[in-house]
Short mmCIF file of C-alpha atoms and ligand atoms in Angstrom, two decimals:
data_model
loop_
_atom_site.label_atom_id
_atom_site.label_comp_id
_atom_site.label_asym_id
_atom_site.label_seq_id
_atom_site.Cartn_x
_atom_site.Cartn_y
_atom_site.Cartn_z
CA MET A 5 53.56 57.44 -114.13
CA PRO A 6 57.63 57.41 -113.26
CA THR A 7 58.23 54.40 -110.67
CA PHE A 8 61.56 54.57 -108.81
CA PRO A 9 63.59 51.65 -107.09
CA ALA A 10 62.98 50.80 -103.85
CA ASP A 11 65.50 51.40 -101.95
CA ARG A 12 64.64 55.05 -103.28
CA LEU A 13 62.04 55.95 -100.55
CA ALA A 14 61.82 59.18 -99.86
CA THR A 15 61.86 59.82 -103.88
CA ARG A 16 58.88 57.50 -103.69
CA ALA A 17 57.06 59.33 -100.73
CA ILE A 18 56.82 62.74 -102.75
CA HIS A 19 56.52 61.44 -106.51
CA GLY A 20 55.44 57.90 -106.66
CA GLY A 21 53.20 57.76 -108.36
CA LEU A 22 52.20 61.02 -109.27
CA VAL A 23 53.11 63.63 -111.93
CA PRO A 24 52.27 67.84 -112.32
CA ASP A 25 48.86 68.82 -113.00
CA PRO A 26 48.65 68.52 -116.57
CA ALA A 27 45.84 70.55 -116.94
CA THR A 28 47.19 74.08 -114.96
CA GLY A 29 51.10 72.48 -114.10
CA ALA A 30 50.35 72.27 -110.21
CA ILE A 31 53.18 70.83 -108.84
CA LEU A 32 50.45 68.68 -106.22
CA THR A 33 47.64 66.87 -107.34
CA PRO A 34 44.78 69.31 -107.00
CA ILE A 35 41.63 68.52 -105.00
CA HIS A 36 39.12 67.41 -107.26
CA GLN A 37 36.52 68.16 -104.45
CA THR A 38 33.28 66.93 -107.04
CA THR A 39 30.98 63.84 -107.37
CA THR A 40 30.45 63.62 -110.71
CA TYR A 41 32.14 64.10 -114.03
CA VAL A 42 30.64 64.99 -117.61
CA GLN A 43 30.66 62.29 -119.14
CA GLU A 44 31.66 63.18 -123.42
CA ALA A 45 29.24 60.42 -124.84
CA VAL A 46 27.24 57.57 -123.22
CA GLY A 47 29.41 55.65 -122.18
CA ARG A 48 32.76 57.01 -123.15
CA HIS A 49 34.51 58.99 -120.06
CA LYS A 50 38.06 60.10 -119.07
CA GLY A 51 38.10 56.77 -115.88
CA PHE A 52 36.19 58.42 -113.69
CA THR A 53 32.06 58.65 -113.64
CA TYR A 54 30.78 59.21 -109.31
CA THR A 55 33.60 59.51 -106.36
CA ARG A 56 32.29 56.94 -104.54
CA SER A 57 33.78 54.83 -107.39
CA GLY A 58 37.06 56.76 -108.23
CA ASN A 59 38.04 60.20 -107.14
CA PRO A 60 41.39 61.80 -108.55
CA THR A 61 42.98 62.91 -105.98
CA VAL A 62 42.21 59.33 -103.91
CA ALA A 63 43.39 57.48 -107.02
CA ALA A 64 46.65 60.14 -106.56
CA LEU A 65 47.26 58.73 -103.01
CA GLU A 66 46.45 54.96 -103.95
CA ARG A 67 49.23 54.96 -106.44
CA ASN A 68 51.55 56.85 -103.95
CA LEU A 69 50.81 54.49 -100.84
CA GLY A 70 51.41 51.26 -103.65
CA GLU A 71 54.19 53.01 -105.00
CA LEU A 72 55.85 53.61 -101.00
CA GLU A 73 54.55 49.29 -100.47
CA GLY A 74 56.09 48.26 -104.20
CA THR A 75 52.31 47.31 -104.50
CA PRO A 76 49.45 48.22 -107.33
CA PRO A 77 47.72 51.37 -105.93
CA ALA A 78 45.94 50.49 -102.82
CA ALA A 79 42.27 51.16 -101.90
CA ALA A 80 41.89 53.63 -99.82
CA PHE A 81 39.11 54.27 -97.51
CA ALA A 82 37.10 56.40 -94.89
CA THR A 83 38.99 55.13 -92.15
CA GLY A 84 41.56 52.05 -90.29
CA MET A 85 38.18 50.75 -89.45
CA ALA A 86 36.53 50.98 -93.32
CA ALA A 87 39.74 49.11 -94.53
CA LEU A 88 39.27 46.36 -91.97
CA THR A 89 36.05 46.43 -92.49
CA ALA A 90 36.70 45.96 -96.90
CA LEU A 91 38.94 43.65 -95.44
CA CYS A 92 36.99 41.51 -93.79
CA LEU A 93 34.01 40.98 -96.47
CA ALA A 94 36.42 40.85 -99.35
CA THR A 95 37.79 37.85 -97.37
CA LEU A 96 35.32 36.04 -95.13
CA LYS A 97 31.62 34.69 -95.36
CA SER A 98 29.64 32.94 -92.25
CA GLY A 99 30.91 30.55 -90.74
CA ASP A 100 34.67 31.42 -91.38
CA ARG A 101 36.85 32.07 -88.67
CA VAL A 102 39.79 34.51 -88.01
CA VAL A 103 42.89 34.34 -85.76
CA LEU A 104 43.94 37.53 -84.16
CA SER A 105 46.51 38.30 -82.67
CA ASP A 106 46.23 39.00 -78.88
CA VAL A 107 47.83 42.32 -78.71
CA ILE A 108 45.96 44.36 -81.53
CA TYR A 109 44.39 47.42 -81.10
CA GLY A 110 40.44 47.30 -80.12
CA GLY A 111 38.33 47.90 -82.40
CA THR A 112 39.67 44.87 -84.17
CA VAL A 113 38.46 43.00 -82.26
CA ARG A 114 35.38 45.05 -81.89
CA LEU A 115 34.35 44.85 -85.21
CA LEU A 116 34.95 40.57 -85.62
CA ARG A 117 33.13 40.03 -82.46
CA GLN A 118 30.55 42.91 -82.82
CA VAL A 119 29.51 44.10 -86.20
CA LEU A 120 30.77 40.62 -87.77
CA GLY A 121 29.75 38.11 -84.78
CA PRO A 122 25.88 38.44 -85.61
CA PHE A 123 26.46 37.39 -89.78
CA GLY A 124 28.34 34.04 -87.74
CA VAL A 125 31.74 35.36 -88.29
CA ARG A 126 33.91 33.90 -85.90
CA ALA A 127 37.42 35.39 -84.02
CA ALA A 128 39.80 33.58 -82.03
CA LEU A 129 42.77 35.93 -79.84
CA VAL A 130 46.31 33.73 -80.40
CA ASP A 131 49.41 34.74 -78.70
CA THR A 132 51.01 35.14 -82.11
CA SER A 133 54.44 35.88 -80.57
CA ASP A 134 54.49 32.37 -80.05
CA LEU A 135 54.43 30.13 -83.13
CA GLU A 136 53.39 27.14 -81.60
CA ALA A 137 50.42 28.94 -79.98
CA VAL A 138 50.29 29.87 -84.18
CA ARG A 139 49.91 26.69 -85.05
CA ARG A 140 47.45 25.23 -82.82
CA GLY A 141 45.48 28.58 -83.40
CA LEU A 142 45.32 26.52 -87.65
CA GLU A 143 44.45 23.66 -86.23
CA THR A 144 40.83 24.67 -86.46
CA GLU A 145 40.16 25.99 -90.17
CA THR A 146 40.57 29.63 -90.55
CA ARG A 147 40.00 31.53 -93.30
CA LEU A 148 42.09 34.85 -92.17
CA VAL A 149 44.71 36.32 -89.68
CA VAL A 150 44.95 39.29 -88.33
CA ILE A 151 47.98 40.74 -86.54
CA GLU A 152 49.93 43.62 -85.81
CA SER A 153 54.01 43.79 -85.17
CA PRO A 154 54.33 45.31 -83.03
CA GLY A 155 51.28 45.31 -81.42
CA ASN A 156 49.17 48.03 -80.09
CA PRO A 157 50.23 49.07 -76.95
CA THR A 158 52.56 46.66 -75.57
CA LEU A 159 54.37 46.49 -78.41
CA LYS A 160 54.36 42.48 -78.60
CA LEU A 161 56.19 41.41 -81.97
CA THR A 162 54.99 39.03 -84.36
CA ASP A 163 57.46 36.78 -86.01
CA ILE A 164 56.00 37.97 -89.81
CA GLU A 165 57.78 35.45 -91.87
CA ALA A 166 56.74 32.91 -89.72
CA VAL A 167 53.63 33.55 -88.82
CA ALA A 168 53.02 33.79 -93.55
CA LEU A 169 54.56 30.25 -93.69
CA ALA A 170 52.14 28.71 -90.56
CA SER A 171 48.95 30.50 -91.38
CA HIS A 172 49.68 29.94 -95.95
CA ALA A 173 50.22 25.99 -94.88
CA ALA A 174 46.90 26.29 -92.99
CA GLY A 175 45.46 27.65 -95.77
CA ALA A 176 44.66 30.98 -94.52
CA LEU A 177 45.31 34.58 -95.81
CA LEU A 178 48.00 36.94 -93.38
CA ALA A 179 46.87 39.90 -93.40
CA VAL A 180 49.37 42.73 -91.63
CA ASP A 181 48.30 46.07 -90.38
CA ASN A 182 51.45 47.91 -90.00
CA THR A 183 49.99 51.11 -88.94
CA LEU A 184 52.46 51.79 -86.00
CA LEU A 185 55.63 51.05 -88.47
CA THR A 186 54.54 52.15 -91.82
CA PRO A 187 56.69 50.97 -95.25
CA ALA A 188 59.34 53.14 -94.15
CA LEU A 189 60.00 50.70 -90.99
CA GLN A 190 58.24 47.63 -91.88
CA ALA A 191 57.85 45.80 -95.61
CA PRO A 192 55.45 42.84 -94.56
CA LEU A 193 54.39 42.18 -97.99
CA ALA A 194 58.30 41.26 -98.36
CA LEU A 195 57.79 38.60 -95.11
CA GLY A 196 55.02 36.83 -96.90
CA ALA A 197 51.97 38.59 -95.63
CA ASP A 198 48.83 38.63 -98.24
CA VAL A 199 47.88 42.21 -97.85
CA VAL A 200 48.67 45.03 -95.23
CA VAL A 201 46.69 47.51 -93.28
CA TYR A 202 46.55 51.06 -92.21
CA SER A 203 45.20 53.45 -90.08
CA THR A 204 46.41 56.25 -92.71
CA THR A 205 45.24 58.35 -89.77
CA LYS A 206 48.70 57.64 -87.58
CA TYR A 207 51.64 57.65 -89.12
CA ILE A 208 51.42 58.08 -92.85
CA GLU A 209 49.35 61.23 -92.29
CA GLY A 210 50.51 62.08 -89.20
CA HIS A 211 49.28 65.51 -88.51
CA ASN A 212 46.55 64.67 -86.08
CA ALA A 213 43.99 65.90 -89.52
CA THR A 214 42.24 63.87 -90.80
CA VAL A 215 41.16 59.94 -90.60
CA GLY A 216 41.91 57.39 -93.03
CA GLY A 217 42.48 53.69 -93.63
CA ALA A 218 44.44 51.80 -97.05
CA LEU A 219 44.53 48.10 -98.20
CA LEU A 220 47.74 47.35 -99.95
CA THR A 221 48.24 43.33 -101.61
CA ARG A 222 49.81 42.29 -104.39
CA ASP A 223 46.33 39.76 -105.32
CA PRO A 224 44.82 41.14 -108.12
CA GLU A 225 42.03 38.70 -107.13
CA LEU A 226 41.93 39.85 -103.62
CA LEU A 227 42.28 43.29 -104.49
CA ALA A 228 39.21 42.98 -106.93
CA LYS A 229 36.84 41.99 -104.53
CA ILE A 230 38.43 44.67 -101.56
CA ARG A 231 37.52 47.50 -104.47
CA PHE A 232 34.20 45.87 -104.95
CA ALA A 233 33.89 46.44 -101.55
CA GLN A 234 35.04 50.08 -101.17
CA ASN A 235 32.40 51.05 -104.16
CA ALA A 236 28.92 48.85 -102.66
CA VAL A 237 29.98 49.46 -99.65
CA GLY A 238 30.42 53.11 -100.24
CA PHE A 239 33.50 54.07 -97.82
CA PRO A 240 36.45 55.05 -99.36
CA GLN A 241 38.83 58.46 -98.73
CA ALA A 242 37.28 61.94 -99.22
CA PRO A 243 39.16 63.88 -101.81
CA PHE A 244 40.32 65.96 -99.50
CA GLU A 245 41.23 64.11 -96.25
CA ALA A 246 43.09 61.97 -98.93
CA TRP A 247 44.94 65.44 -100.47
CA LEU A 248 46.26 65.97 -96.98
CA THR A 249 47.63 62.54 -96.35
CA LEU A 250 49.54 62.94 -99.71
CA ARG A 251 51.00 66.37 -98.11
CA GLY A 252 51.23 64.48 -95.13
CA ILE A 253 53.31 61.35 -97.22
CA LYS A 254 56.32 63.64 -98.90
CA THR A 255 57.45 63.58 -95.48
CA LEU A 256 56.78 60.17 -93.59
CA PRO A 257 60.93 58.97 -94.25
CA LEU A 258 62.21 62.38 -92.58
CA ARG A 259 59.50 61.77 -89.60
CA MET A 260 59.64 58.05 -89.24
CA GLU A 261 63.30 58.50 -88.68
CA ARG A 262 63.50 61.09 -86.26
CA HIS A 263 59.81 59.42 -84.63
CA SER A 264 62.11 56.55 -83.75
CA ALA A 265 64.77 58.80 -82.81
CA ASN A 266 63.03 60.91 -80.55
CA ALA A 267 61.73 57.07 -78.71
CA LEU A 268 65.25 55.95 -77.98
CA ALA A 269 65.80 58.47 -76.35
CA VAL A 270 62.93 59.02 -74.62
CA ALA A 271 62.96 55.08 -73.62
CA ARG A 272 66.38 55.23 -72.44
CA PHE A 273 65.40 58.24 -69.51
CA LEU A 274 62.37 56.00 -68.53
CA GLU A 275 64.34 52.87 -67.98
CA SER A 276 67.16 55.30 -65.72
CA HIS A 277 64.25 57.04 -64.02
CA PRO A 278 63.74 55.54 -59.88
CA ALA A 279 59.71 55.55 -60.21
CA VAL A 280 59.52 53.72 -63.55
CA ARG A 281 58.89 49.78 -63.34
CA ARG A 282 59.40 48.61 -66.77
CA VAL A 283 59.76 50.13 -70.25
CA ALA A 284 59.24 49.00 -73.98
CA HIS A 285 60.62 49.80 -76.85
CA PRO A 286 61.42 47.88 -79.51
CA TRP A 287 65.09 49.61 -79.75
CA LEU A 288 65.71 48.55 -75.79
CA GLU A 289 68.26 46.44 -75.58
CA SER A 290 66.37 45.16 -72.69
CA PHE A 291 63.56 44.42 -75.13
CA SER A 292 62.47 40.68 -74.87
CA GLN A 293 62.36 40.50 -78.98
CA TYR A 294 65.17 42.64 -79.65
CA ASP A 295 66.56 40.27 -81.51
CA LEU A 296 63.54 40.22 -83.74
CA ALA A 297 62.81 44.13 -84.17
CA ARG A 298 66.35 44.20 -85.52
CA ARG A 299 66.10 41.20 -87.95
CA GLN A 300 62.56 42.36 -88.78
CA GLN A 301 62.03 46.69 -88.31
CA ARG A 302 64.33 49.32 -90.06
CA ALA A 303 63.95 51.26 -86.56
CA GLY A 304 62.45 50.97 -83.91
CA GLY A 305 59.56 53.39 -83.87
CA GLY A 306 57.94 56.10 -81.90
CA MET A 307 55.56 54.05 -79.60
CA ILE A 308 56.66 53.48 -76.31
CA ALA A 309 54.98 51.80 -73.41
CA PHE A 310 55.43 52.11 -69.62
CA GLU A 311 54.29 51.62 -66.35
CA VAL A 312 55.34 53.10 -63.29
CA HIS A 313 55.80 52.21 -59.22
CA GLY A 314 52.60 52.54 -57.59
CA GLY A 315 50.17 49.57 -59.86
CA THR A 316 47.23 52.00 -61.54
CA ASP A 317 46.87 54.97 -59.08
CA ALA A 318 50.54 56.05 -59.53
CA GLY A 319 50.66 55.61 -64.11
CA ILE A 320 47.49 57.77 -63.51
CA ARG A 321 48.71 60.64 -61.90
CA VAL A 322 51.88 60.92 -64.76
CA MET A 323 49.32 60.89 -67.32
CA ASN A 324 47.23 63.76 -65.47
CA ASN A 325 50.52 65.67 -65.06
CA VAL A 326 51.80 66.23 -68.49
CA ARG A 327 52.14 69.73 -69.81
CA LEU A 328 53.40 69.38 -73.04
CA CYS A 329 52.34 65.92 -73.85
CA ALA A 330 48.24 65.37 -74.39
CA LEU A 331 46.30 62.85 -73.10
CA ALA A 332 44.51 61.51 -76.24
CA GLU A 333 43.66 58.74 -78.15
CA ASN A 334 45.58 58.91 -81.20
CA LEU A 335 49.39 58.04 -81.57
CA GLY A 336 51.65 58.72 -84.99
CA ALA A 337 51.63 62.54 -85.24
CA VAL A 338 54.06 65.28 -84.78
CA GLU A 339 52.33 66.41 -80.95
CA THR A 340 53.26 64.00 -78.37
CA LEU A 341 50.68 61.85 -77.05
CA ILE A 342 50.07 59.67 -74.07
CA THR A 343 46.99 57.15 -73.24
CA HIS A 344 45.69 55.14 -70.94
CA PRO A 345 44.60 52.25 -73.16
CA ALA A 346 42.87 50.36 -70.69
CA SER A 347 39.47 53.06 -70.99
CA MET A 348 40.46 54.67 -73.93
CA THR A 349 41.85 52.31 -76.65
CA HIS A 350 41.41 48.76 -75.35
CA ALA A 351 38.65 49.25 -73.63
CA GLU A 352 36.61 46.66 -75.64
CA LEU A 353 38.81 44.12 -74.49
CA ARG A 354 37.56 41.33 -71.49
CA PRO A 355 39.61 42.24 -68.43
CA GLU A 356 41.12 39.61 -68.27
CA GLU A 357 41.92 39.18 -71.81
CA ARG A 358 43.79 42.20 -71.02
CA ALA A 359 45.70 41.19 -68.30
CA ARG A 360 46.54 37.98 -70.51
CA ALA A 361 47.90 40.62 -73.30
CA GLY A 362 49.95 42.49 -70.46
CA ILE A 363 47.66 45.38 -70.89
CA SER A 364 47.59 46.03 -67.07
CA ASP A 365 45.72 49.13 -65.90
CA GLY A 366 49.00 51.72 -64.76
CA LEU A 367 50.11 50.71 -68.79
CA ILE A 368 51.01 54.20 -70.00
CA ARG A 369 51.09 54.39 -74.04
CA LEU A 370 53.12 56.76 -75.64
CA SER A 371 53.44 58.14 -78.89
CA VAL A 372 56.56 60.08 -78.97
CA GLY A 373 56.15 63.21 -81.66
CA LEU A 374 58.24 65.52 -83.33
CA GLU A 375 59.36 68.19 -80.39
CA ASP A 376 62.63 68.21 -79.20
CA PRO A 377 63.04 65.22 -76.95
CA GLU A 378 64.45 67.25 -74.22
CA ALA A 379 61.71 68.91 -73.58
CA ILE A 380 59.27 65.97 -74.02
CA ILE A 381 62.28 63.89 -71.63
CA GLU A 382 61.07 67.84 -68.87
CA ASP A 383 57.91 66.73 -69.14
CA LEU A 384 57.94 63.46 -68.02
CA THR A 385 60.50 64.21 -64.98
CA ASP A 386 57.97 67.24 -64.54
CA ALA A 387 54.95 64.48 -64.29
CA LEU A 388 56.65 61.46 -62.83
CA VAL A 389 57.37 63.70 -59.53
CA HIS A 390 53.83 62.72 -59.10
CA ALA A 391 54.09 59.28 -59.71
CA GLY A 392 54.42 58.98 -55.56
CA ASP A 393 51.66 61.50 -54.75
CA ASP A 394 48.95 60.29 -52.40
C1 PLP B 430 46.73 49.84 -85.47
C2 PLP B 430 45.60 50.24 -85.91
N1 PLP B 430 44.90 49.78 -86.37
C3 PLP B 430 43.80 50.49 -87.28
C4 PLP B 430 43.11 51.40 -86.34
C5 PLP B 430 41.85 51.49 -86.36
O1 PLP B 430 41.68 53.29 -87.72
P1 PLP B 430 41.13 54.52 -87.71
O2 PLP B 430 40.84 55.44 -86.73
O3 PLP B 430 41.45 55.35 -88.26
O4 PLP B 430 39.78 53.92 -87.86
C6 PLP B 430 43.79 51.67 -85.21
C7 PLP B 430 43.30 53.40 -84.57
O5 PLP B 430 43.41 53.51 -83.39
C8 PLP B 430 44.87 51.22 -84.79
O6 PLP B 430 45.68 51.86 -84.02
#
């Protein structure tokens, strides 16, 4: 299997961990849509026995993701939530405590509180952008720290290197959900994280065609526990979804570059618009953690959070009046998507927790797609006229 130097990201995305099909020469890994595999003799097989335990197309995706991240092959899951569940099953037991970023995908909070809470796992939301708050949060014995940087949806950043040091000093593992930037724009393991989490549903597959997830680590013991959970619970990625994800990854570095450039153009437009109260994008000079973004990320990414004057009703009017942008819950795809976090992705959080995390009822999340930026700006220009309607 060819391997490529770490700086050859585009080459690794297209070729990493992949070879033409040995049976036919097909340049793309075939979709091995099969449940089982015929064995040559009892105990003698080609490494695959049953698709819940392993599938050649899924294995190709796992190698490819590993090549991108610079790790052994990933463990690929049916969804991002399945990946997060496997992480918890592999690292936690009853009585253990988890520290979560206070700005984090709402489903992660729901998993920890409503699914794992009854099994005795405790979760604390901490402002991980504040190192002192992290240290205080870690004074109570903690097994696992889970952060997102940028955090969904406000884009608040966490200093991954500093939080990795604090977590390790307190005897906790650090997992970084890198869904919003992907290995193309941020390398959490190089900054000291123990595990990287992906919802491949987003930028990694990138075309609004699949749901999927992945975990990557360099720790062989942890990887073995994750693989055990993947098989024992039975939520691996499926072959067709793995194939679509592999196809998406081939353009990942290219797409992330364009998502970032488009988002910055749209963010600058929003910043200059009189109906807009505030805009967050890590590559804007006005972003409060601009220096950290420049140090930690290779580009700004494709997400924007903004608020218009006139509060929640004005924000909702803008979201209801877009035409090119789609009002939808996903992010990270070629189509520009606009989302109302308070009622959609972050409805799981308590209102006071949303308020503390800066997720106001009027906050608008924009996942900037790959359309012409002028077209996205025209659409937002038309929609913003309605901010002032009664
Ligand atoms: C940052 C982040 N992590 C994890 C998830 C969960 O992934 P999935 O929807 O693929 O289960 C999401 C979904 O929106 C997300 O935004």
